[in-house]
Coordinates of C-alpha atoms (C1' of nucleotides) in Angstrom, one line a residue:
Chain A
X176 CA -55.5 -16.0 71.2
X177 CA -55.9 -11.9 71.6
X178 CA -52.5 -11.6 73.4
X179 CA -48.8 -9.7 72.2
X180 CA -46.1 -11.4 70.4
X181 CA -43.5 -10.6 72.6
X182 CA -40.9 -11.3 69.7
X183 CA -42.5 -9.8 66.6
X184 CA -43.6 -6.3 66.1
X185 CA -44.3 -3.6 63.1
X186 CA -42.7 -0.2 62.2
X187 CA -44.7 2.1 59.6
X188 CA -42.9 4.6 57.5
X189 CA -45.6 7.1 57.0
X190 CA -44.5 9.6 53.9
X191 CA -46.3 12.7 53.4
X192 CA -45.5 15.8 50.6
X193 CA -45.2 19.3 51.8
X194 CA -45.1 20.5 48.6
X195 CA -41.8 20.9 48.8
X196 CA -40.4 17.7 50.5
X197 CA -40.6 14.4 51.1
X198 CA -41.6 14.3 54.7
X199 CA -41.8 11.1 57.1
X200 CA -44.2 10.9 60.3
X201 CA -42.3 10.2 63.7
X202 CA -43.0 10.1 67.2
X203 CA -41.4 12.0 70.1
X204 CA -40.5 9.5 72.9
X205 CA -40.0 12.2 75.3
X206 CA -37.1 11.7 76.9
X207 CA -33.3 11.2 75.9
X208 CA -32.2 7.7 76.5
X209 CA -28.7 6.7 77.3
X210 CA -28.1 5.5 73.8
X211 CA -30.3 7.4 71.7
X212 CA -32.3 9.9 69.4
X213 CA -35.8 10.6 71.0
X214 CA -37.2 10.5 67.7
X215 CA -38.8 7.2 66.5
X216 CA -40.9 5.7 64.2
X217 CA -44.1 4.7 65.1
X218 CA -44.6 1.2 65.3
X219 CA -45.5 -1.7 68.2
X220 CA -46.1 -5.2 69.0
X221 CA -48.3 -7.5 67.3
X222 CA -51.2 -9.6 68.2
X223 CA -51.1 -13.3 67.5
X224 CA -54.2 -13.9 66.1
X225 CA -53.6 -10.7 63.8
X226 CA -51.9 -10.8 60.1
X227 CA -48.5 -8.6 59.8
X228 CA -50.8 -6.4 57.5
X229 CA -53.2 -5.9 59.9
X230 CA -51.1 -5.1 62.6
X231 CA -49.4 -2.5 60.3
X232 CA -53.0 -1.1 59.8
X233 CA -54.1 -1.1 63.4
X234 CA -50.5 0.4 64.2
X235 CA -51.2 2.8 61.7
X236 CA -54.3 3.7 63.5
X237 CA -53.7 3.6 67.3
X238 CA -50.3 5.8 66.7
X239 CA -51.3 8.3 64.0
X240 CA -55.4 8.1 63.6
X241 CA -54.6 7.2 59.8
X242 CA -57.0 4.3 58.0
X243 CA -57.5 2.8 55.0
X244 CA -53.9 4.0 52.9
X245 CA -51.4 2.6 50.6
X246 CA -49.3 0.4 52.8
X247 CA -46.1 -1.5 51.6
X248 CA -44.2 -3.9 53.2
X249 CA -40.5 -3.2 53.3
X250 CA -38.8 -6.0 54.8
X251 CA -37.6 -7.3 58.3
X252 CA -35.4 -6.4 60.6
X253 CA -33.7 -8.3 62.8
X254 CA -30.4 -7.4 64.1
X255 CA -29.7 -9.2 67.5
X256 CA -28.5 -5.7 68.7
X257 CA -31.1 -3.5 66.9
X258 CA -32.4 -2.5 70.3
X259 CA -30.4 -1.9 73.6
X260 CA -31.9 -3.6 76.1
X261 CA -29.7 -1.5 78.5
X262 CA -30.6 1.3 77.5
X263 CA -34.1 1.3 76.6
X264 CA -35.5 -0.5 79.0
X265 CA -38.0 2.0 79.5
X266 CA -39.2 2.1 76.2
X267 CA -39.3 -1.3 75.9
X268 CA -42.0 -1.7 78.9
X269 CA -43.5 1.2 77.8
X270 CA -45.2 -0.6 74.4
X271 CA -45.5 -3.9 76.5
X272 CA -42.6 -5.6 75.1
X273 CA -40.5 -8.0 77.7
X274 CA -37.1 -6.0 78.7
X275 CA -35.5 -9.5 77.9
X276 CA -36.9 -10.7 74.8
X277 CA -35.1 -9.9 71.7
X278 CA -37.3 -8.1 69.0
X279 CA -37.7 -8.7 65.5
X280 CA -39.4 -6.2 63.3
X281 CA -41.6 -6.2 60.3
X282 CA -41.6 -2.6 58.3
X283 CA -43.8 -1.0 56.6
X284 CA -44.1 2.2 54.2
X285 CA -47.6 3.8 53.6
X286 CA -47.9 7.0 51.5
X287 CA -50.8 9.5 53.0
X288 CA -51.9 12.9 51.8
X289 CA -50.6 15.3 54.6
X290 CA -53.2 17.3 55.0
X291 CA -55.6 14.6 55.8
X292 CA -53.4 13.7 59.0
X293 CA -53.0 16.1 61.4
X294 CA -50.4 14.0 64.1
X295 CA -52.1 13.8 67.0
X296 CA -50.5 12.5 70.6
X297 CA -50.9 9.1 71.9
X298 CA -50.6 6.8 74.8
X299 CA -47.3 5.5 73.5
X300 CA -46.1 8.8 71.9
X301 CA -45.4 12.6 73.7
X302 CA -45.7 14.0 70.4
X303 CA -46.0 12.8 66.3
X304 CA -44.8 15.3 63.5
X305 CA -43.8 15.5 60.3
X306 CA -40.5 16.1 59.8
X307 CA -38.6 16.5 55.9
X308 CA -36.9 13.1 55.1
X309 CA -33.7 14.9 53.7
X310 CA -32.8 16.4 57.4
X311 CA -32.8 13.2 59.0
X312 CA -29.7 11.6 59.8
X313 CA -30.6 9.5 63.3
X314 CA -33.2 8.1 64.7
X315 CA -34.0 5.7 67.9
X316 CA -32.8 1.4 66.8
X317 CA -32.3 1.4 63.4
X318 CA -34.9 2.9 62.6
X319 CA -32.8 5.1 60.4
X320 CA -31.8 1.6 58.5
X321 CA -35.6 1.3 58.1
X322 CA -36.2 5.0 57.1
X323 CA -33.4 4.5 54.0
X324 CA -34.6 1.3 52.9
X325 CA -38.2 2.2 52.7
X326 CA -37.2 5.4 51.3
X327 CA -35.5 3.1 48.3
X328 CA -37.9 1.0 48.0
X329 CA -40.1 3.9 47.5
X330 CA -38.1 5.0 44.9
X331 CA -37.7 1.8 43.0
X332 CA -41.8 1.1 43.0
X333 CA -42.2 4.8 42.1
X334 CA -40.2 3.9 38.7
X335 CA -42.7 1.8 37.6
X336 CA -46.2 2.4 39.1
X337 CA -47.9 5.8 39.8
X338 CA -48.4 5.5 43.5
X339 CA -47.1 8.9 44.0
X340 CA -50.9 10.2 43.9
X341 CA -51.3 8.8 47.4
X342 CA -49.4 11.7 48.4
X343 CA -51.5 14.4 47.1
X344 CA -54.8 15.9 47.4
X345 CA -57.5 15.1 45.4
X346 CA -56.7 17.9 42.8
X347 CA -53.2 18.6 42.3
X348 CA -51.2 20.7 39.6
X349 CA -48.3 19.3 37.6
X350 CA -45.7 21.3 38.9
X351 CA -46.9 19.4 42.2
X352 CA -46.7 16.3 41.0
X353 CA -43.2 17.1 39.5
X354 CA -41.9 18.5 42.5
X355 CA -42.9 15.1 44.4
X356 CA -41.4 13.3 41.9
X357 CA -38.1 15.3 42.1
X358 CA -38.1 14.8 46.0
X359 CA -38.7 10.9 46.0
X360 CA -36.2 10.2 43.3
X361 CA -33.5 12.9 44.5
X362 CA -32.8 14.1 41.3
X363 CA -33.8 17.3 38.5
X364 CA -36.4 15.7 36.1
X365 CA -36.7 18.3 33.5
X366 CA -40.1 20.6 33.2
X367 CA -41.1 19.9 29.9
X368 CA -40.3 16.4 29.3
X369 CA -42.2 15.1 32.9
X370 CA -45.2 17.2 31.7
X371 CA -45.2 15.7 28.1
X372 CA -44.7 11.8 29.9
X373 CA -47.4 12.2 32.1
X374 CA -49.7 13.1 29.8
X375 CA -49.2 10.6 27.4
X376 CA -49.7 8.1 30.3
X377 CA -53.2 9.0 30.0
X378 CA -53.9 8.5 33.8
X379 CA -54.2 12.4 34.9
X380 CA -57.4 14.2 33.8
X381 CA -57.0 18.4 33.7
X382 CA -60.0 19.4 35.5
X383 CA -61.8 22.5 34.2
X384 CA -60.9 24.9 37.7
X385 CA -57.7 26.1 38.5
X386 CA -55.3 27.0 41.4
X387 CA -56.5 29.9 43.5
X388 CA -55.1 32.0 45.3
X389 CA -51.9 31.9 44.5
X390 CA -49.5 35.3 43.8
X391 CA -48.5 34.1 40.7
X392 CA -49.7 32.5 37.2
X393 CA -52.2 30.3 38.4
X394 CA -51.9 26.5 37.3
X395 CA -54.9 23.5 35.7
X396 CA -55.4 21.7 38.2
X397 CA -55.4 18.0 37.5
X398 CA -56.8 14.8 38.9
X399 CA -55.7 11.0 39.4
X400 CA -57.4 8.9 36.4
X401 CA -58.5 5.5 38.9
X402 CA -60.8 4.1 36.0
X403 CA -58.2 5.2 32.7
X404 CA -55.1 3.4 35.1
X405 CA -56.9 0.4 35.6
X406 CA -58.0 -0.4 32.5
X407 CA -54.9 0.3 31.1
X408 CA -53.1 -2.3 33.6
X409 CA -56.0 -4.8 32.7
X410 CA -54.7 -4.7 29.2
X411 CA -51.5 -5.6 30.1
X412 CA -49.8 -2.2 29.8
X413 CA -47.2 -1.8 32.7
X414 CA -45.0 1.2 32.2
X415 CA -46.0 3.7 34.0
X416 CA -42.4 4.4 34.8
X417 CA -40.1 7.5 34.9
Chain B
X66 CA -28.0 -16.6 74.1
X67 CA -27.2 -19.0 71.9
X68 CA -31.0 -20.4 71.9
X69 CA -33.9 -21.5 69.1
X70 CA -36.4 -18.2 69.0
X71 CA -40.1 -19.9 69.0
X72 CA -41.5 -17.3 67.1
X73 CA -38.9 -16.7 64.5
X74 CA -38.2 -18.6 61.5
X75 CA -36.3 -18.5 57.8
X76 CA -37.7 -19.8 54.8
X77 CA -35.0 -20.1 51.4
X78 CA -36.1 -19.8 47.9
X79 CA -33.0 -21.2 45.6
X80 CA -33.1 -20.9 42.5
X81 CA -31.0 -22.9 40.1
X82 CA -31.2 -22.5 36.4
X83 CA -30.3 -26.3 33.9
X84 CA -29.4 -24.2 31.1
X85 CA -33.6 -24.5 30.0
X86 CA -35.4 -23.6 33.0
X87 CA -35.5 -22.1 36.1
X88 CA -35.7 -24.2 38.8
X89 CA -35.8 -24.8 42.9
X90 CA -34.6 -26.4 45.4
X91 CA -37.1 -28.5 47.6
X92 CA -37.2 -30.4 50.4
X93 CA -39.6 -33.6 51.0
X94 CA -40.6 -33.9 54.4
X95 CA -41.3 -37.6 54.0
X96 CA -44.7 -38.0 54.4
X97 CA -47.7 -36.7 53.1
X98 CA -49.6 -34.6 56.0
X99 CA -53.2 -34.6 56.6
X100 CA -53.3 -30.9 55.0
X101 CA -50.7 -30.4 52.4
X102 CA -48.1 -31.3 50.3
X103 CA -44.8 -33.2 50.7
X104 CA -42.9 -30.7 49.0
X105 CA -41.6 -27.3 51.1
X106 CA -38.9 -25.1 50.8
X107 CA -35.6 -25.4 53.1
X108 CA -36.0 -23.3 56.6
X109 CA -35.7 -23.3 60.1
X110 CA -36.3 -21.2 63.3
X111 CA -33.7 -18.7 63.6
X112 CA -31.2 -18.2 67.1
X113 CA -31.1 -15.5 68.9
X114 CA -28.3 -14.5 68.7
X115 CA -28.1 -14.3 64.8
X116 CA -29.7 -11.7 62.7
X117 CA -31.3 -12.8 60.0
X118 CA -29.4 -12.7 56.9
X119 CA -26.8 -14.9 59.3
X120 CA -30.1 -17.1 60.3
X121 CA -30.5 -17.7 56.0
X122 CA -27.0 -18.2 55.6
X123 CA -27.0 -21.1 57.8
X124 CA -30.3 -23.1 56.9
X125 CA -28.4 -22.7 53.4
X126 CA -25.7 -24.5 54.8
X127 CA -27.0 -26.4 57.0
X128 CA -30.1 -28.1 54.6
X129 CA -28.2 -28.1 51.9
X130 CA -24.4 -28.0 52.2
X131 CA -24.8 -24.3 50.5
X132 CA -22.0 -21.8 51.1
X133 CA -21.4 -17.8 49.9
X134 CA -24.0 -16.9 47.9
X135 CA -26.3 -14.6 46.7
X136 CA -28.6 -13.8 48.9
X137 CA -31.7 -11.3 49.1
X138 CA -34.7 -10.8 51.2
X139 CA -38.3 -11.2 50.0
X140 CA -40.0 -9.8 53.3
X141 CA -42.0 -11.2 56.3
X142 CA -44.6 -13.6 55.8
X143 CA -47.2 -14.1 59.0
X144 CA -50.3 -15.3 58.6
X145 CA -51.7 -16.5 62.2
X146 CA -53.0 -19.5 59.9
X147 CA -49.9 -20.1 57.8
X148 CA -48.9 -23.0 59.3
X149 CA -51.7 -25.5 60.5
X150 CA -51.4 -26.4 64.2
X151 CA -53.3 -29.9 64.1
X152 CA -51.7 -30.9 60.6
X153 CA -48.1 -30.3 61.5
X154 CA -47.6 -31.0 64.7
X155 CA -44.8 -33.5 63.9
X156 CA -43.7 -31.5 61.5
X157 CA -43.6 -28.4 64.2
X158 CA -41.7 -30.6 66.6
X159 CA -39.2 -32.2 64.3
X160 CA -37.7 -28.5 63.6
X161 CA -38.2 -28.1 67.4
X162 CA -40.6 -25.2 67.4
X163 CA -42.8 -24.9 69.8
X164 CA -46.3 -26.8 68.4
X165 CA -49.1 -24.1 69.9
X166 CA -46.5 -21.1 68.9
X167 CA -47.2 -18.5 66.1
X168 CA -44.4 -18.8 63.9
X169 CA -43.3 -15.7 61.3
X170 CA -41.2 -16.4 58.6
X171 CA -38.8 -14.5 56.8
X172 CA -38.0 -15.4 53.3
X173 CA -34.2 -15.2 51.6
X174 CA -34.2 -15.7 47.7
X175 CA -30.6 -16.8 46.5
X176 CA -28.9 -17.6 43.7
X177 CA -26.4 -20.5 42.9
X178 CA -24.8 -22.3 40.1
X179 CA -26.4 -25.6 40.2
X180 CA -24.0 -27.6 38.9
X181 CA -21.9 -26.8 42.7
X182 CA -24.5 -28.2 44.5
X183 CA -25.7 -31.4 44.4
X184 CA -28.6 -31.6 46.9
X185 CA -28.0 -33.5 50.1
X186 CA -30.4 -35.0 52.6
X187 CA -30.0 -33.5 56.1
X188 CA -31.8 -34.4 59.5
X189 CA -34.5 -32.3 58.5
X190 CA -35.4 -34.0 55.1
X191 CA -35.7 -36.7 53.6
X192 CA -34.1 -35.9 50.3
X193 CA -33.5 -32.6 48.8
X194 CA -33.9 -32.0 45.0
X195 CA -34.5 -29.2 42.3
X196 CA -37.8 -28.8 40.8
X197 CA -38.7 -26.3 37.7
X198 CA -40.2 -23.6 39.0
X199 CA -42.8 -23.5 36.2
X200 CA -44.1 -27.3 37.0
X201 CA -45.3 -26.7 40.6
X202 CA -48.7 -25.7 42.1
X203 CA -48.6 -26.1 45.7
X204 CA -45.8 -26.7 48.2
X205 CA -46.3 -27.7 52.3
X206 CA -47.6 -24.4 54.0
X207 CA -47.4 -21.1 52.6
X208 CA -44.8 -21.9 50.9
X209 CA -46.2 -21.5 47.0
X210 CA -47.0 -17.9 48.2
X211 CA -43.6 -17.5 49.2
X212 CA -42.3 -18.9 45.5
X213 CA -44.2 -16.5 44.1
X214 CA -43.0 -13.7 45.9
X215 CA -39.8 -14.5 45.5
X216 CA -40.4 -15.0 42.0
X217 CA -41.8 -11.8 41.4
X218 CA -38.7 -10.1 43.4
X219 CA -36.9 -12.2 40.9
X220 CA -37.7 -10.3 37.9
X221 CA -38.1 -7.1 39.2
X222 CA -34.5 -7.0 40.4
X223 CA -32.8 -8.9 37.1
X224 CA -34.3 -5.9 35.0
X225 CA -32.2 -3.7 36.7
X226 CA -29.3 -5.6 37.9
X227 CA -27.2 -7.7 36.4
X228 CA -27.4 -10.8 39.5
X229 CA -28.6 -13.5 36.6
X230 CA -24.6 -14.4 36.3
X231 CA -25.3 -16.5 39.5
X232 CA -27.2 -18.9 38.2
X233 CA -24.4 -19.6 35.2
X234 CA -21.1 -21.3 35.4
X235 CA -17.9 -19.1 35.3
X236 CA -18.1 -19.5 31.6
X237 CA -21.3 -19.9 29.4
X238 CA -22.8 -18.7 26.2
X239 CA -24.5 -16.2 25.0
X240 CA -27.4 -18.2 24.3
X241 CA -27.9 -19.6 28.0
X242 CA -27.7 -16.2 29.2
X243 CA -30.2 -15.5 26.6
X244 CA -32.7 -19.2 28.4
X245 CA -32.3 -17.5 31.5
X246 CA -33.5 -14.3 31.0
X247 CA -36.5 -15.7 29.2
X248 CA -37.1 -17.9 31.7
X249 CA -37.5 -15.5 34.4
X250 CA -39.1 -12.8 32.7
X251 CA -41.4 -15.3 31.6
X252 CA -41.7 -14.2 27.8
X253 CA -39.6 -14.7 24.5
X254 CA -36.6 -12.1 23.5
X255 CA -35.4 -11.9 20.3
X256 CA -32.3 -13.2 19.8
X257 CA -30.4 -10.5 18.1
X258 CA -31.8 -7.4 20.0
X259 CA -30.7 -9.4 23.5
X260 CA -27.2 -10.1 21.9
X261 CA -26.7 -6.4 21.0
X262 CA -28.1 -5.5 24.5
X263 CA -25.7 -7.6 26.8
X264 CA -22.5 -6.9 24.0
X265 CA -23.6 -2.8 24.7
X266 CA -23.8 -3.3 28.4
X267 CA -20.3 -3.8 28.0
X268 CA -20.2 -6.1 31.0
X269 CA -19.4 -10.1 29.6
X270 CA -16.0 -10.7 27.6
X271 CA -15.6 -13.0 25.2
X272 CA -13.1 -15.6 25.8
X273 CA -10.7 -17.2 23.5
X274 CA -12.8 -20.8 24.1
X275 CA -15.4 -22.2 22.2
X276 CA -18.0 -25.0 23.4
X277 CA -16.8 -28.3 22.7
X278 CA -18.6 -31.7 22.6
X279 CA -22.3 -30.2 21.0
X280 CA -23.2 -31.7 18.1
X281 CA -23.7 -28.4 16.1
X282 CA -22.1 -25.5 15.5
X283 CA -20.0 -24.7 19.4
X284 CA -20.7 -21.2 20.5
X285 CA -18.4 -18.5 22.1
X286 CA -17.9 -18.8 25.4
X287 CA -18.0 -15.7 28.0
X288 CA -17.4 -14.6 31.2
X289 CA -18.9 -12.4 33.6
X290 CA -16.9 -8.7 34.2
X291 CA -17.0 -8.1 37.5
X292 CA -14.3 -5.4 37.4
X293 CA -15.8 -3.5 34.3
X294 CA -19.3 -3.9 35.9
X295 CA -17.7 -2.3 39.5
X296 CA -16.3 0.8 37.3
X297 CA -19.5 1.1 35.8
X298 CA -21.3 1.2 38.7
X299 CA -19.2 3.3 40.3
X300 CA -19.5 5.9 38.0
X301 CA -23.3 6.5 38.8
X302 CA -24.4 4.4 35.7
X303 CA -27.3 2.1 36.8
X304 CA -29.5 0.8 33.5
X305 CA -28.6 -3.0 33.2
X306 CA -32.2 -3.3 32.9
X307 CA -33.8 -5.5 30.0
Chain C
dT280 C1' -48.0 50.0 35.7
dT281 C1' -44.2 47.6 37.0
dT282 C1' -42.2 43.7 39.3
dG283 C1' -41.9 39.0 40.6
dA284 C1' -43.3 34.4 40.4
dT285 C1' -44.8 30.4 38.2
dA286 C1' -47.4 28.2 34.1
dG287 C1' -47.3 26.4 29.8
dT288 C1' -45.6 25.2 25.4
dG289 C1' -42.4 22.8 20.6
dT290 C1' -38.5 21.2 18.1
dA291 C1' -34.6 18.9 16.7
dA292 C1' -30.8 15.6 17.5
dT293 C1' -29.8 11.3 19.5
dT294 C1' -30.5 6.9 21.3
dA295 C1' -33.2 2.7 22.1
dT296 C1' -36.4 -0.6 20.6
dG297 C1' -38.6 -4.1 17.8
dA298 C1' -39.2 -6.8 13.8
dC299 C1' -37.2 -9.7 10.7
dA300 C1' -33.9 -14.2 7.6
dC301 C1' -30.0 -16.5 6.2
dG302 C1' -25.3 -18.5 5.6
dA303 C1' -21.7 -20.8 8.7
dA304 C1' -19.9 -24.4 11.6
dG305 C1' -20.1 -28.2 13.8
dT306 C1' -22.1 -33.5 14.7
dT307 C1' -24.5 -37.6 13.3
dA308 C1' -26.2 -41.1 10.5
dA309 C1' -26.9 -43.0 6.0
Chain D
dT244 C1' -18.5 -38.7 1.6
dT245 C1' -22.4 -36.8 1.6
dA246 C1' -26.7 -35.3 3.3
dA247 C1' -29.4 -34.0 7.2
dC248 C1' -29.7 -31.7 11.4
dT249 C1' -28.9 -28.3 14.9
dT250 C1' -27.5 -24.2 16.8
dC251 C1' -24.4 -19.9 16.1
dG252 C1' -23.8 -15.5 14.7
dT253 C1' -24.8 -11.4 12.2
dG254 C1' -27.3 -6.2 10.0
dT255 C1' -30.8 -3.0 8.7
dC256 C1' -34.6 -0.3 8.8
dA257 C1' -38.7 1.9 10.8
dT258 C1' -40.6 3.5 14.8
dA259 C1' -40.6 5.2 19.5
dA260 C1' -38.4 7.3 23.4
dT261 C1' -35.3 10.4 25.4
dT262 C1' -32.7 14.5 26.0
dA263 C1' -31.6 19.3 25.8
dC264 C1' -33.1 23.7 25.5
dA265 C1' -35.9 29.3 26.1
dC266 C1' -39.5 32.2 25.8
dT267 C1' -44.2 34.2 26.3
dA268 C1' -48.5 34.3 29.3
dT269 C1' -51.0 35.1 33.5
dC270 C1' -51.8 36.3 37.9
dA271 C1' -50.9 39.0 42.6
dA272 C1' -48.8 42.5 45.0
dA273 C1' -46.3 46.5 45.5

DNA sequence: TTTGATAGTGTAATTATGACACGAAGTTAA
DNA sequence: TTAACTTCGTGTCATAATTACACTATCAAA
């Protein structure tokens, strides 16, 4: 039947790349509550007759207007305390969910090119915006607990497939590509010696236009290989790790 | 409250390892049902007033006498159609869920030195038992999917952590240690590279003991370092990775 | 035309990996 | 007691991967 599990629901980690920094897609729940940050990650109940996936994806939509993207699960959550009922009351009638029933939640991670999503305001939310993972150190629940694991488990899948290309545009450069690289493993990766790896991955094409507009050198720019990567994972090659 | 949640259940994947394969414990429900196999893994609905990791811990203990272990989540399965309603109706009501509720599962993978634990029979099942993992194609509901998963968790983590120790006795050779990396990773190692590997890892000691009793040549015997491996650790190194 | 910013490139030393074979040390059975 | 059997334990060499490192080129803007 078509009706909410009052007990089960989905959170989505949305990432997106400045350029600069890994940056995460929350929602603004307007007003302080007693016992915490406004800011939240979007997420809701789900349907019965709906697959955790799918509510993830419909989620996904109904919050942030986003379809069809790279979408992970992290894991679930289920802390007996992970949501004041004192406290958030509100909230919790607010998405539909009974003030008395304790919550259990399903996370997700999904990796979107920014520009493609500009946040938009929603029944649920006052506001959505990006906002740089780094500066975050609360958020409403545990959602913080949600935003480090999926943020490790982003790193650990990064390692060893190139899903990083779901966070850029079409056409990228490689000093983008390294950047995003830097931000989602936290560390220095040296110029040369990224540059030289990815190309002998074979899965990044230089495209014959370059950067415009830019005060400076301008840079190839570079596209995602689809058809090179998956015949290379049909042959049993599975390294694509840094 | 201290009360069965209808929606929420656990499902463990324990792995055991007979010094050839990897294998798992099972439960047999007792009889065959109209739409699947005799054969699941052990799991119950969770309280409410446990989170889930507490939830695993106890179905360990509780199905089968399983105390302190290794224990790691594989992630949320929930499939409106994972568990058939008309099928398992008994089954539903013999673990006292609900029989028209939408159950979620969460699935725990642990590890545990076999030898500790013979399998018991509980309320729940008929008789417990370990099964090689490599010999089985189906289990009772979705439960081959969640093998799998777990499976696949398996490996990914024992390439970069050093959690196969579990699954050994406090002291074991070289050669077991060698088995039970094949038999998770599912491929051959040579001998002597993965002896130079796990002596340069720096993280098993050889003890003053040799096997006794085999009728060939008795191997050294080793333990586990836990301290050396916490130094290590600590000091930001993190490749135990094969 | 100068300044400032980023792009793009190669080499050498070290370390890790993969392939490969045989004598040693026990037990068992003739 | 000897022969047969089984597993243990070891080293080298070729190749591949990783790390560390610095300068010139190209563009825009001042």
């Amino acid at each position: 039947m078509h009706e909410l599990n009052p007990n089960v629901s989905v959170d989505c980690v949305i990432f997106g790349f400045d350029f600069e920094k890994l940056t995460v897609l929350l929602i603004d729940r307007g007003q302080e509550t007693k016992n915490g940050p406004r800011l939240a990650l979007p997420g809701n109940l789900i349907y019965n007759d709906e697959n955790l996936d799918q509510a993830a994806s419909r989620v996904l939509d109904e919050l942030a207007g986003i379809k069809n993207i790279y979408l992970e699960q992290v894991g679930a959550f289920g802390d007996p305390n992970r949501i004041c009922k004192d406290a958030d009351r509100e909230w919790l009638q607010s998405i539909r969910a009974e003030p008395e029933a304790r919550v259990i939640t399903v996370a997700y991670y999904s990796l979107v090119k920014m520009s493609d999503y500009a946040p938009h305001a929603s029944s649920f939310a006052k506001t959505a915006g990006w906002a740089p993972v780094s500066e975050l150190f609360e958020l409403a629940f545990d959602h913080y607990e949600i935003l480090l694991a999926a943020k490790e488990k982003l790193r650990q899948k990064i390692k060893v497939q190139p899903i990083g290309f779901n966070l850029l545009p079409e056409k990228f450069t490689l000093s983008q590509l390294h950047k995003l690289y830097e931000s989602i493993l936290d560390k220095p990766l040296d110029k040369r010696n990224f540059r030289r790896k990815v190309q002998k991955l074979g899965i990044v094409t230089a495209l014959k236009e370059k950067q415009r507009g830019v005060p400076h050198k301008p840079s190839l720019l570079y596209k995602f290989d689809v058809e090179k990567y998956e015949s290379l994972s049909e042959n049993g090659f599975d390294n694509f790790g840094f």
